[in-house]
PDB file of C-alpha atoms in Angstrom:
ATOM      1  CA  MET A  11      40.581 125.019  20.651  1.00  0.00           C
ATOM      2  CA  THR A  12      43.763 123.875  19.115  1.00  0.00           C
ATOM      3  CA  MET A  13      45.294 120.287  18.666  1.00  0.00           C
ATOM      4  CA  THR A  14      47.008 118.861  21.702  1.00  0.00           C
ATOM      5  CA  LYS A  15      49.515 116.131  21.450  1.00  0.00           C
ATOM      6  CA  TRP A  16      50.029 113.464  24.060  1.00  0.00           C
ATOM      7  CA  PHE A  17      52.883 111.006  23.798  1.00  0.00           C
ATOM      8  CA  PHE A  18      52.251 107.395  25.113  1.00  0.00           C
ATOM      9  CA  GLU A  19      55.079 105.990  27.281  1.00  0.00           C
ATOM     10  CA  SER A  20      55.571 102.592  28.998  1.00  0.00           C
ATOM     11  CA  GLY A  21      55.456 104.039  32.320  1.00  0.00           C
ATOM     12  CA  HIS A  22      51.808 105.183  32.081  1.00  0.00           C
ATOM     13  CA  THR A  23      50.227 103.267  29.216  1.00  0.00           C
ATOM     14  CA  ALA A  24      49.169  99.712  28.518  1.00  0.00           C
ATOM     15  CA  ALA A  25      47.177  97.820  25.959  1.00  0.00           C
ATOM     16  CA  GLU A  26      44.833  95.430  27.645  1.00  0.00           C
ATOM     17  CA  PHE A  27      42.956  92.512  26.248  1.00  0.00           C
ATOM     18  CA  ARG A  28      40.571  89.930  27.319  1.00  0.00           C
ATOM     19  CA  ALA A  29      40.157  86.559  25.370  1.00  0.00           C
ATOM     20  CA  ARG A  30      37.748  83.730  25.706  1.00  0.00           C
ATOM     21  CA  HIS A  31      39.409  80.691  27.361  1.00  0.00           C
ATOM     22  CA  MET A  32      37.992  77.028  26.821  1.00  0.00           C
ATOM     23  CA  MET A  33      34.510  78.685  26.424  1.00  0.00           C
ATOM     24  CA  VAL A  34      34.270  79.072  30.173  1.00  0.00           C
ATOM     25  CA  THR A  35      35.996  82.032  31.326  1.00  0.00           C
ATOM     26  CA  TYR A  36      38.074  84.952  30.055  1.00  0.00           C
ATOM     27  CA  VAL A  37      41.682  85.529  30.196  1.00  0.00           C
ATOM     28  CA  ARG A  38      42.930  89.099  30.675  1.00  0.00           C
ATOM     29  CA  GLY A  39      46.367  90.412  29.830  1.00  0.00           C
ATOM     30  CA  GLN A  40      48.527  93.447  29.354  1.00  0.00           C
ATOM     31  CA  LEU A  41      51.213  94.576  27.103  1.00  0.00           C
ATOM     32  CA  LYS A  42      53.035  97.352  29.051  1.00  0.00           C
ATOM     33  CA  ASN A  43      55.590  98.694  26.557  1.00  0.00           C
ATOM     34  CA  VAL A  44      53.314 101.009  24.399  1.00  0.00           C
ATOM     35  CA  HIS A  45      54.722 103.913  22.556  1.00  0.00           C
ATOM     36  CA  GLY A  46      52.933 106.397  20.345  1.00  0.00           C
ATOM     37  CA  LEU A  47      50.974 109.569  20.141  1.00  0.00           C
ATOM     38  CA  LEU A  48      47.453 110.987  20.191  1.00  0.00           C
ATOM     39  CA  GLU A  49      46.742 114.393  18.765  1.00  0.00           C
ATOM     40  CA  VAL A  50      43.270 115.738  19.598  1.00  0.00           C
ATOM     41  CA  ASP A  51      41.201 118.932  19.642  1.00  0.00           C
ATOM     42  CA  PRO A  52      38.541 118.282  22.332  1.00  0.00           C
ATOM     43  CA  ASP A  53      36.148 120.352  20.253  1.00  0.00           C
ATOM     44  CA  GLU A  54      36.559 118.373  17.218  1.00  0.00           C
ATOM     45  CA  PRO A  55      37.558 114.750  18.172  1.00  0.00           C
ATOM     46  CA  GLU A  56      36.742 113.495  14.729  1.00  0.00           C
ATOM     47  CA  LYS A  57      40.019 115.239  13.435  1.00  0.00           C
ATOM     48  CA  ALA A  58      42.164 113.338  15.964  1.00  0.00           C
ATOM     49  CA  ARG A  59      45.043 111.253  15.160  1.00  0.00           C
ATOM     50  CA  VAL A  60      46.350 108.207  16.942  1.00  0.00           C
ATOM     51  CA  GLU A  61      49.307 105.945  16.333  1.00  0.00           C
ATOM     52  CA  ALA A  62      50.882 103.266  18.559  1.00  0.00           C
ATOM     53  CA  THR A  63      53.435 100.506  18.738  1.00  0.00           C
ATOM     54  CA  VAL A  64      53.547  97.706  21.281  1.00  0.00           C
ATOM     55  CA  ASP A  65      56.156  95.434  22.343  1.00  0.00           C
ATOM     56  CA  ALA A  66      54.465  92.073  22.029  1.00  0.00           C
ATOM     57  CA  THR A  67      57.508  90.288  23.436  1.00  0.00           C
ATOM     58  CA  GLU A  68      56.176  91.401  27.063  1.00  0.00           C
ATOM     59  CA  VAL A  69      52.774  89.854  27.133  1.00  0.00           C
ATOM     60  CA  TYR A  70      51.470  89.390  30.663  1.00  0.00           C
ATOM     61  CA  THR A  71      48.728  87.415  31.860  1.00  0.00           C
ATOM     62  CA  GLY A  72      49.797  86.521  35.323  1.00  0.00           C
ATOM     63  CA  GLN A  73      50.912  82.969  34.604  1.00  0.00           C
ATOM     64  CA  PRO A  74      54.438  82.676  33.068  1.00  0.00           C
ATOM     65  CA  GLN A  75      53.698  79.254  31.247  1.00  0.00           C
ATOM     66  CA  ARG A  76      50.749  80.882  29.505  1.00  0.00           C
ATOM     67  CA  ASP A  77      52.672  84.087  28.630  1.00  0.00           C
ATOM     68  CA  ALA A  78      55.463  81.861  27.004  1.00  0.00           C
ATOM     69  CA  HIS A  79      52.771  79.972  25.085  1.00  0.00           C
ATOM     70  CA  LEU A  80      51.211  83.272  23.864  1.00  0.00           C
ATOM     71  CA  ARG A  81      54.630  84.433  22.714  1.00  0.00           C
ATOM     72  CA  SER A  82      55.205  81.264  20.681  1.00  0.00           C
ATOM     73  CA  ALA A  83      54.332  80.650  17.053  1.00  0.00           C
ATOM     74  CA  ASP A  84      51.046  79.197  18.151  1.00  0.00           C
ATOM     75  CA  PHE A  85      49.779  82.678  18.926  1.00  0.00           C
ATOM     76  CA  PHE A  86      51.752  85.919  18.652  1.00  0.00           C
ATOM     77  CA  ASP A  87      55.017  84.540  17.133  1.00  0.00           C
ATOM     78  CA  VAL A  88      57.069  87.233  18.734  1.00  0.00           C
ATOM     79  CA  GLU A  89      60.304  85.762  17.433  1.00  0.00           C
ATOM     80  CA  HIS A  90      59.303  86.992  13.837  1.00  0.00           C
ATOM     81  CA  HIS A  91      56.851  89.645  14.741  1.00  0.00           C
ATOM     82  CA  PRO A  92      58.031  91.300  18.077  1.00  0.00           C
ATOM     83  CA  THR A  93      55.981  94.485  17.590  1.00  0.00           C
ATOM     84  CA  TRP A  94      52.354  95.459  16.787  1.00  0.00           C
ATOM     85  CA  THR A  95      51.329  98.685  15.311  1.00  0.00           C
ATOM     86  CA  PHE A  96      48.056 100.521  15.211  1.00  0.00           C
ATOM     87  CA  VAL A  97      47.240 103.547  13.010  1.00  0.00           C
ATOM     88  CA  GLY A  98      43.891 105.245  13.659  1.00  0.00           C
ATOM     89  CA  SER A  99      41.794 106.373  10.651  1.00  0.00           C
ATOM     90  CA  ARG A 100      38.509 107.736  12.536  1.00  0.00           C
ATOM     91  CA  ILE A 101      37.498 108.736  15.892  1.00  0.00           C
ATOM     92  CA  GLN A 102      33.791 109.303  16.665  1.00  0.00           C
ATOM     93  CA  SER A 103      32.223 110.507  19.821  1.00  0.00           C
ATOM     94  CA  VAL A 104      29.644 108.292  21.199  1.00  0.00           C
ATOM     95  CA  SER A 105      28.864 110.214  24.471  1.00  0.00           C
ATOM     96  CA  GLY A 106      30.660 112.898  26.566  1.00  0.00           C
ATOM     97  CA  THR A 107      33.702 110.628  27.427  1.00  0.00           C
ATOM     98  CA  GLU A 108      33.008 107.513  25.215  1.00  0.00           C
ATOM     99  CA  PHE A 109      34.526 107.176  21.631  1.00  0.00           C
ATOM    100  CA  GLU A 110      34.881 104.638  18.940  1.00  0.00           C
ATOM    101  CA  VAL A 111      38.295 104.570  17.530  1.00  0.00           C
ATOM    102  CA  THR A 112      38.743 102.846  13.972  1.00  0.00           C
ATOM    103  CA  GLY A 113      42.022 102.014  12.542  1.00  0.00           C
ATOM    104  CA  ASP A 114      44.298  99.317  11.317  1.00  0.00           C
ATOM    105  CA  PRO A 115      46.169  97.213  13.691  1.00  0.00           C
ATOM    106  CA  THR A 116      48.984  95.081  12.447  1.00  0.00           C
ATOM    107  CA  VAL A 117      49.620  91.904  14.464  1.00  0.00           C
ATOM    108  CA  ARG A 118      51.670  88.935  13.135  1.00  0.00           C
ATOM    109  CA  GLY A 119      52.372  90.884   9.956  1.00  0.00           C
ATOM    110  CA  VAL A 120      48.387  90.993   9.300  1.00  0.00           C
ATOM    111  CA  THR A 121      46.516  94.313   9.030  1.00  0.00           C
ATOM    112  CA  ARG A 122      42.778  94.296   9.414  1.00  0.00           C
ATOM    113  CA  PRO A 123      40.378  97.286  10.329  1.00  0.00           C
ATOM    114  CA  VAL A 124      39.007  97.248  13.693  1.00  0.00           C
ATOM    115  CA  THR A 125      36.964  99.575  15.839  1.00  0.00           C
ATOM    116  CA  PHE A 126      37.786  99.925  19.611  1.00  0.00           C
ATOM    117  CA  ASP A 127      35.508 101.339  22.376  1.00  0.00           C
ATOM    118  CA  VAL A 128      37.579 103.934  24.135  1.00  0.00           C
ATOM    119  CA  THR A 129      36.921 105.868  27.227  1.00  0.00           C
ATOM    120  CA  TYR A 130      38.548 109.237  27.870  1.00  0.00           C
TER     121      TYR A 130
END
């Protein structure tokens, strides 16, 4: 097969997260304004390429007061760091539709490697 390119756009893409809250429960949230691309050959997923940019100013957890706090300098500091980026460096098949995507996210100006579990 050949490489196929998909473009992420905000109407059909979201970055979702889950964070521990007060050691009792989890808070879930979304960042809907995601743009980027994925290039992949289904026969050779390890050669895939992924890049994304997220608008952190639009974090949504369902509670406006918490969202404002997350946007503050206490957490995401969106005044100084309004976007996050991700550049993938490796995609590894785990099973038929399960993958591990390793790459470098940049949040608040800090870049660290991370591996995400991804379902196709």
